[in-house]
Coordinates of C-alpha atoms and ligand atoms in Angstrom, one line a residue:
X1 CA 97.7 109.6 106.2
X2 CA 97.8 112.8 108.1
X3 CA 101.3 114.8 107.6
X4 CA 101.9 118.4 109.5
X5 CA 104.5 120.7 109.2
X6 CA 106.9 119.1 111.0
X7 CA 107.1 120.9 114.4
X8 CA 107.7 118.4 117.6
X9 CA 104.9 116.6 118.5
X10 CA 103.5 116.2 115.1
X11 CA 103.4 113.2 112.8
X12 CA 105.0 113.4 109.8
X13 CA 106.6 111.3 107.0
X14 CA 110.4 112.1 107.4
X15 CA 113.0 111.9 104.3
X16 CA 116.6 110.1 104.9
X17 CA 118.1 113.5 104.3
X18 CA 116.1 115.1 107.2
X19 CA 118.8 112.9 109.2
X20 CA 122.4 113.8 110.4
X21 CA 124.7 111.1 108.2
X22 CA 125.9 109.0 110.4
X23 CA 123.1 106.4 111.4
X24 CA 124.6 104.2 114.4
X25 CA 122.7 101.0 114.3
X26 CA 121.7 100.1 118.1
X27 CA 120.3 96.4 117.5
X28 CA 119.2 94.1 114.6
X29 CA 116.7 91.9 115.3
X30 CA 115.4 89.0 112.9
X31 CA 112.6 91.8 111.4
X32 CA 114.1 94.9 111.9
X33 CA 117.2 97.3 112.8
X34 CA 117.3 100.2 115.7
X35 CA 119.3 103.0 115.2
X36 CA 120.4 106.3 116.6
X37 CA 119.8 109.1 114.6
X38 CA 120.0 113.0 115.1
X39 CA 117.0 115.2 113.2
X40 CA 118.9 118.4 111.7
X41 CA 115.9 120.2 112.2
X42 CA 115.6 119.4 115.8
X43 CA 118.5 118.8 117.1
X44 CA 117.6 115.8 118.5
X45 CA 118.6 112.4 118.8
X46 CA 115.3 109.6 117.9
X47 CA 115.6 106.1 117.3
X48 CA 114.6 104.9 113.7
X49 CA 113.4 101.5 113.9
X50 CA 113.7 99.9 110.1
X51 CA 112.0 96.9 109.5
X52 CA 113.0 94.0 107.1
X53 CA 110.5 94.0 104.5
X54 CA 111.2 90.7 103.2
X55 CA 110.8 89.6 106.2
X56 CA 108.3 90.5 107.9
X57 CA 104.6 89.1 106.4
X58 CA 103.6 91.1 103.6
X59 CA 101.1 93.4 105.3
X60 CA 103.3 94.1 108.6
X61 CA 104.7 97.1 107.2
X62 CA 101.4 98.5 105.3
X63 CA 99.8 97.7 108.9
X64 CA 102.5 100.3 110.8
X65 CA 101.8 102.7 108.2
X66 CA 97.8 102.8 108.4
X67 CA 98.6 102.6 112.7
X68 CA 101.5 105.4 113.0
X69 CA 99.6 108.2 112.8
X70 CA 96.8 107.4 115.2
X71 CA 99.7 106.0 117.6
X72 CA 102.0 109.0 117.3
X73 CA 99.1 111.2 119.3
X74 CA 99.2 108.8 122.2
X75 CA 101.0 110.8 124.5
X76 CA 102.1 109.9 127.8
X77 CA 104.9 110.2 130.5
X78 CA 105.2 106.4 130.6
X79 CA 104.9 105.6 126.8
X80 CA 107.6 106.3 124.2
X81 CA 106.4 109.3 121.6
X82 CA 106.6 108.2 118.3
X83 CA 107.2 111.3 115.7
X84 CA 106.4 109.7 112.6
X85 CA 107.4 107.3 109.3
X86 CA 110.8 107.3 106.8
X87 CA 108.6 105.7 104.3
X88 CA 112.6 105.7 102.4
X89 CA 114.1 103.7 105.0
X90 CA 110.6 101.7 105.7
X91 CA 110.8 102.7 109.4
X92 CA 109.4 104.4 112.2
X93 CA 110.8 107.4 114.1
X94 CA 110.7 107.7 117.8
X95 CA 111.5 109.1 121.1
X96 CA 115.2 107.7 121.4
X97 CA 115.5 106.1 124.9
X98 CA 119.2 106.6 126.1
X99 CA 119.4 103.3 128.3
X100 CA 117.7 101.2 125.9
X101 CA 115.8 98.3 127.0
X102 CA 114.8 96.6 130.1
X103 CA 116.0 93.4 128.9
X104 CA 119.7 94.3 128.4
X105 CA 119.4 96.1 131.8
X106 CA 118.3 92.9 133.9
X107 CA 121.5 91.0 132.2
X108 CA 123.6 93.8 132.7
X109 CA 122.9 95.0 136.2
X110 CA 121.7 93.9 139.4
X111 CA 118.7 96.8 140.1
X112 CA 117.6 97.0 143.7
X113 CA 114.5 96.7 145.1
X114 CA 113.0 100.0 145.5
X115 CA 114.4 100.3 141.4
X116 CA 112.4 97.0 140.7
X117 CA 109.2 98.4 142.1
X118 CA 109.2 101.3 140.6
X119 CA 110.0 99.7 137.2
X120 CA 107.1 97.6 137.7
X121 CA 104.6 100.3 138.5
X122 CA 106.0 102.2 135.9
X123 CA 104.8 100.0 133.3
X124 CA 101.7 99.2 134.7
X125 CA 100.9 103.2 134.4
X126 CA 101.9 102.8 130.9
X127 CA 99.8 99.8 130.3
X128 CA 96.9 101.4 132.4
X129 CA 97.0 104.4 130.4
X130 CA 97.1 101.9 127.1
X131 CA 93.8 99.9 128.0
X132 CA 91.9 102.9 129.6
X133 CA 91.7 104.7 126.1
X134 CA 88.0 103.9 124.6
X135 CA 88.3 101.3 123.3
X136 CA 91.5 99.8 125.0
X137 CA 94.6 100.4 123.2
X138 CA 95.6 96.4 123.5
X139 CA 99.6 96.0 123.2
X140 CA 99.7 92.6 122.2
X141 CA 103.6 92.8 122.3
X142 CA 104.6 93.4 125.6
X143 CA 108.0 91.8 126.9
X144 CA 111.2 93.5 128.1
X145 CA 112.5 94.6 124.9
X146 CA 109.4 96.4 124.4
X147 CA 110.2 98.9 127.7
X148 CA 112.4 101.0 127.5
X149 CA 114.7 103.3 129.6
X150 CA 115.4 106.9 129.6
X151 CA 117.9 109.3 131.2
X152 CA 117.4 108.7 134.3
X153 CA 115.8 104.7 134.1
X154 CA 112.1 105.8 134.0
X155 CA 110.4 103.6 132.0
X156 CA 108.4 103.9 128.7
X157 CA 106.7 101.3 126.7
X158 CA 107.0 101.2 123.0
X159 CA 105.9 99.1 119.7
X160 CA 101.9 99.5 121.3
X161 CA 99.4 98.7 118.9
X162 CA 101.2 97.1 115.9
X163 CA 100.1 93.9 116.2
X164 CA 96.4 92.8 115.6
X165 CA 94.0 89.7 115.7
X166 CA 91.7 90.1 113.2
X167 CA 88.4 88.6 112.5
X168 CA 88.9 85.7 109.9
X169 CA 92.5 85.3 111.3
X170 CA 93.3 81.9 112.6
X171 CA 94.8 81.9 116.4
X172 CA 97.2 79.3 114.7
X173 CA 98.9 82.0 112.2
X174 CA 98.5 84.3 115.3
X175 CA 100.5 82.4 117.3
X176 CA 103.2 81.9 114.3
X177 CA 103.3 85.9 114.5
X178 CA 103.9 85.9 117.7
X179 CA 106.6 82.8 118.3
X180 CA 108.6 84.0 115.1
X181 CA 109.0 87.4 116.9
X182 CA 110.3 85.2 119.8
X183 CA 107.4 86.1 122.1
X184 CA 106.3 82.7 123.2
X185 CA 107.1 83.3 127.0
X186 CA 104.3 86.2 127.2
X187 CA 101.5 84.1 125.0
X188 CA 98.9 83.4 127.6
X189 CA 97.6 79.8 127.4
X190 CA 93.9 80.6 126.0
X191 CA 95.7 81.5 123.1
X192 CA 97.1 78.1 122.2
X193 CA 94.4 76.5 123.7
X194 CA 90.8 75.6 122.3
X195 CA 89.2 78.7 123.8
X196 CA 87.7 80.8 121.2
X197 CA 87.9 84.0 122.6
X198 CA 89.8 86.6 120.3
X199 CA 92.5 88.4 123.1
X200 CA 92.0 91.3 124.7
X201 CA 92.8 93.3 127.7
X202 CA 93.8 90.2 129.8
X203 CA 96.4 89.0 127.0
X204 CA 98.6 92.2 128.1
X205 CA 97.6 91.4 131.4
X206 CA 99.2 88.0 131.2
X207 CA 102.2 89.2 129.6
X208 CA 103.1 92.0 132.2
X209 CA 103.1 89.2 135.0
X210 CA 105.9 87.5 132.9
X211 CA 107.7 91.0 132.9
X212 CA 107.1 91.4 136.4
X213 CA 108.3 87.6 137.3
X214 CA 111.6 89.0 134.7
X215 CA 111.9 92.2 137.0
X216 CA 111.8 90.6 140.1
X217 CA 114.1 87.6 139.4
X218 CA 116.5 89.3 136.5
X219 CA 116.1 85.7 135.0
X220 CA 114.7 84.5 131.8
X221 CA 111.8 82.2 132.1
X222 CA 111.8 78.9 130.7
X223 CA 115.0 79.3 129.9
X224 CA 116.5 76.3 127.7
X225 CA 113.2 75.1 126.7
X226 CA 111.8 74.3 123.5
X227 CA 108.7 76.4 122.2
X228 CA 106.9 73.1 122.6
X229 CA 108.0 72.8 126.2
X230 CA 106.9 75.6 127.2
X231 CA 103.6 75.3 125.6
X232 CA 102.6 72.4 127.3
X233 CA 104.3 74.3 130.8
X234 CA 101.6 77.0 130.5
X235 CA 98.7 74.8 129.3
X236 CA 99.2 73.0 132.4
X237 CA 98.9 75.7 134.5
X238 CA 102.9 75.8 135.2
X239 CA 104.5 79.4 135.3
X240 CA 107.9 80.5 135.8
X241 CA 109.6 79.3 139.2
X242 CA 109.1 81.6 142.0
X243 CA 111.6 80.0 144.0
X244 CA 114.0 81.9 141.6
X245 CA 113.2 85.2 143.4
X246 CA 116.1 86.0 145.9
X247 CA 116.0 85.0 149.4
X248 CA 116.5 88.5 150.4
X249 CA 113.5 90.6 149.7
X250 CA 111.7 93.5 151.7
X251 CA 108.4 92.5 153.1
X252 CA 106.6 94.1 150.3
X253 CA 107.7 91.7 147.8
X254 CA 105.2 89.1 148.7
X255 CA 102.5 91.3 148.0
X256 CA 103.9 91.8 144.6
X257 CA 104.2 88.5 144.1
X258 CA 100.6 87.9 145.1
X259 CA 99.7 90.5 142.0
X260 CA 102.2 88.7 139.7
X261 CA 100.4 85.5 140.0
X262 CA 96.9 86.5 139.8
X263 CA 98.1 88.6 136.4
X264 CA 99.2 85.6 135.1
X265 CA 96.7 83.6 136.7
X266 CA 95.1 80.3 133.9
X267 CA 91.7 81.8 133.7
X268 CA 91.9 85.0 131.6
X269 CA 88.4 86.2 133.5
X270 CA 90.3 86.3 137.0
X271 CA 92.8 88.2 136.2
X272 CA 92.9 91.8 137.1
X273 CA 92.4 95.1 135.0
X274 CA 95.6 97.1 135.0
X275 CA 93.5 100.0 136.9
X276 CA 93.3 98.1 140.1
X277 CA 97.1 96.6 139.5
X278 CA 99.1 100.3 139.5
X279 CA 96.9 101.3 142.5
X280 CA 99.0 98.2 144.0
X281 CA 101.9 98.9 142.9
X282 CA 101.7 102.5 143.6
X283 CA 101.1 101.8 147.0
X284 CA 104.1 99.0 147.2
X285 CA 106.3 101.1 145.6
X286 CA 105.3 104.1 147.6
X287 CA 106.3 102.2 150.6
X288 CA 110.0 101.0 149.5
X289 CA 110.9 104.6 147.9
X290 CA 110.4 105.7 151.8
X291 CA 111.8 102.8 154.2
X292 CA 112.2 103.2 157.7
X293 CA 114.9 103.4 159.7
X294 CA 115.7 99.1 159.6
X295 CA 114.0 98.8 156.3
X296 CA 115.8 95.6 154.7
X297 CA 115.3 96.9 150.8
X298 CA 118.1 99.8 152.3
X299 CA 120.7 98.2 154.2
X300 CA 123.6 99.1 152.9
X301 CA 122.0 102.0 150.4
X302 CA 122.0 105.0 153.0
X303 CA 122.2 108.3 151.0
X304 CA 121.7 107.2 147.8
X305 CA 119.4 109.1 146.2
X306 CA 120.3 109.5 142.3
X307 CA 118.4 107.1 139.9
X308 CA 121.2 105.6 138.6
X309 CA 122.5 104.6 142.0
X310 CA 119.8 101.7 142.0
X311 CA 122.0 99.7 140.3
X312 CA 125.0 97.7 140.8
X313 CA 126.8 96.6 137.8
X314 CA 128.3 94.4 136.5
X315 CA 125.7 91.7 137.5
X316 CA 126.6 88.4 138.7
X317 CA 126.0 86.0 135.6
X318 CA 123.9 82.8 136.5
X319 CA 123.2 79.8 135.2
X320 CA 120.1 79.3 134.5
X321 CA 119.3 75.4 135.7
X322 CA 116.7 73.6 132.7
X323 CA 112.7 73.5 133.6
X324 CA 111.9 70.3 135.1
X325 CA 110.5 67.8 133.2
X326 CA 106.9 68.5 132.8
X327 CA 104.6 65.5 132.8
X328 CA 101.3 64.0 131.1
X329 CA 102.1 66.0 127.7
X330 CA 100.5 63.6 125.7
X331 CA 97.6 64.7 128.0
X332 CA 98.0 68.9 127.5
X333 CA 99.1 67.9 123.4
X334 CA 95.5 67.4 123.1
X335 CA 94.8 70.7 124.5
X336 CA 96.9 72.7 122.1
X337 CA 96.0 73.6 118.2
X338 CA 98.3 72.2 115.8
X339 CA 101.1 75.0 115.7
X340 CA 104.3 73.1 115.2
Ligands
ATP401 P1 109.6 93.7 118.4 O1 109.9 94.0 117.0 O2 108.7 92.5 118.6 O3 109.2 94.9 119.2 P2 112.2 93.7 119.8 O4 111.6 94.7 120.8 O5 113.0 92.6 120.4 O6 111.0 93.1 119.0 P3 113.1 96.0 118.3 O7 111.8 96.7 118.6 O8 113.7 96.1 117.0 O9 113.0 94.5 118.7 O10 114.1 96.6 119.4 C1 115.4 96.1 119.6 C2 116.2 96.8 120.6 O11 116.4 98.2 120.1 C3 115.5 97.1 121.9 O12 115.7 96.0 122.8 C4 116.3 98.3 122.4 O13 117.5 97.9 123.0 C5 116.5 99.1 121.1 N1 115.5 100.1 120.9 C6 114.3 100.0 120.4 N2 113.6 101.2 120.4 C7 114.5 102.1 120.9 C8 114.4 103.5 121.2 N3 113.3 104.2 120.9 N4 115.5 104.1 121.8 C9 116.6 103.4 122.1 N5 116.7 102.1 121.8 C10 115.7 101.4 121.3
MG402 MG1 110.5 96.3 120.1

C-alpha cells in the first residue's frame, strides 16, 4: 500500500489521534457509520466513513483497502477526494461534503428546475469522467446517497469503485451484495435475468436513469414494493411512473426525459455511453441556467441568483400511492435466477 507524508492530496493511513476528539456521527447505515471529523494537521473538516466489520462479508473491508489508494488519485471537480484509510477505526477518510447527500435533499426540499438540471449534468460529468478512465472506472453503486452535496449544492459522487463482479462470482451472490445494501431500485434487469454478460459501463448507465427519474420527480421509485415486486417490474420492462413528474415543467424537461428512458432503456446495448449523455445535459442545462424573458422554469424566481436559492424548503410531504399490480409474474419468475 502506498503511504506519503501526509501533505493534502496524498494517500495515507491516518491514526485516530491524527483526529480532533470529538467525532460527530452523521449517519449509520446497516454496514457502516459517517462521521464529521476535523484533521489537526489540516485544519480541516473530512468525513470518516467506518464500516461494520462484522457485517459486511469478510473480504469487503480487505477489498477497500487494496482499492483506496488507486481511488484516492482520482481527482475530479465532480467526484469526492478521498485522503486515505484509519486502518484503527476500519474506515475511509474523505472530502467532507457539507450538505450531505442528494437523497436527504429531494425529501427535504423542493429544488427547482434549473437546480435539477444541473444536478443531473453534474453527475453525469462525474460518471463520464469515471468510465472514460482506460479501462472504465465502473461505479457499480450509484444511487442518491452515493452523491453528494457541497457548499454551495454542486455535486460530487462518492463510494466509486468499491464494489466488484468478479470472475467465478455468481450474479446470484452479486445481487445479495447489492439488495442487502438496499440497492435493488438501480440493479438493471440483465442482472437478475439469464443474460450472462458480467456488468459494465451500461449497469451505471441504468442506475443514473433511476437517479435522474429520483431528481426529476423527488419521489422514491417503487415505493412500498417488495424486492420481489420490483424484480418482476423491471424484468418486464416496467420502470418507475413518469406520470409522477409535475405537470409544470419547462419545455426542456421532455428532452430529459427522452435521455432518462433510453439510460434505463431493457436492452443494455441501446443505452447510451455517458459521453454523449453530459453533452445532453450540458446543452439542457445550459438552456434553463439562461431563460428568456417568459421562460416558465423562472416565473416567480427573478433575481435569484445564489445556489442555495434553488430551493424551497420545507418540501411538501407526499404520499407515495403503491405500484400497480404488475401482471403475468408467474411468466417473468421464470426469467429471474433464484435470489430469494
Ligand atoms: P453505501 O455504503 O452503499 O454507499 P450509503 O451511501 O447509503 O450506502 P454511506 O455511504 O455510509 O451509506 O453514507 C450514508 C450517508 O452519510 C450519506 O447518505 C450522506 O448523508 C453521509 N455521507 C457519506 N459520505 C459523506 C461525506 N463525504 N460528507 C458528508 N456526508 C457524507
Ligand atoms: Mg455511500
Amino acid at each position: 500500500m502506498d503511504c506519503f507524508d501526509g501533505s493534502p492530496g496524498q494517500f495515507r493511513d491516518f491514526r485516530k489521534g491524527d483526529f480532533e476528539a470529538n467525532w460527530i456521527k452523521v449517519a449509520e447505515s446497516r454496514f457502516s457509520q459517517v462521521y464529521e471529523v476535523k484533521l489537526k494537521l489540516w485544519r480541516e473538516k473530512c468525513a470518516l466513513k467506518s464500516v461494520d466489520t462484522t457485517l459486511c462479508e469478510h473480504n469487503y473491508y480487505r477489498r477497500i483497502i487494496e482499492e483506496v489508494s488507486n481511488l484516492a488519485k482520482v481527482k475530479f471537480k465532480y467526484i469526492a477526494s478521498l485522503y486515505g484509510l484509519c486502518s484503527e477505526a476500519t474506515g475511509v477518510v474523505m472530502e467532507y461534503m457539507s450538505h450531505g447527500s442528494l437523497n436527504n435533499l429531494l425529501a427535504s426540499h423542493t429544488l427547482m428546475w434549473p437546480k435539477k438540471f444541473q444536478m443531473i449534468h453534474e453527475a453525469s460529468m462525474g460518471m463520464n469522467f469515471l468510465h472514460s478512465m482506460k479501462p472504465p472506472l465502473l461505479h457499480l453503486n450509484l444511487k442518491t446517497s452515493n452523491i453528494l452535496l457541497d457548499d454551495h449544492l454542486h455535486v460530487k459522487i462518492t463510494d466509486f469503485g468499491l464494489i466488484h463482479w468478479e470472475e467465478g462470482t455468481s450474479k446470484k451472490s452479486f445481487m445479495e451484495h447489492l439488495t442487502a445494501r438496499g440497492n435493488i431500485n438501480y440493479i438493471p434487469p440483465e442482472i437478475f435475468t439469464q443474460c450472462r454478460d458480467p456488468p459494465g459501463t451500461t449497469f451505471d448507465v441504468y442506475s443514473f436513469g433511476i437517479v435522474m427519474w429520483e431528481i426529476l420527480t423527488q419521489q422514491k421509485p417503487y415505493a412500498g414494493c417488495s424486492v420481489t415486486k420490483v424484480l418482476l417490474h423491471v424484468s418486464q420492462g416496467k420502470r418507475p411512473c413518469l406520470e409522477r413528474i409535475p405537470d409544470e415543467k419547462p419545455l426542456e424537461c421532455d428532452p430529459m426525459v427522452s435521455i432518462m428512458q433510453q439510460c434505463w432503456d431493457q436492452d443494455h446495448r441501446k443505452r447510451p455511453q455517458f459521453s454523449e449523455t453530459v453533452m445532453k445535459t450540458e446543452a439542457l442545462s445550459e438552456v434553463l441556467k439562461a431563460p428568456g424573458p417568459n421562460h416558465p422554469s423562472m416565473k416567480g424566481n427573478r433575481g435569484q441568483t445564489s445556489d442555495l436559492s434553488w430551493l424551497v424548503p420545507p418540501v411538501h410531504k407526499i404520499a407515495f400511492p403503491q405500484m400497480p399490480d404488475v401482471p403475468s409474474e408467474a411468466h417473468a419468475k421464470d426469467n429471474i435466477l433464484s435470489l430469494l
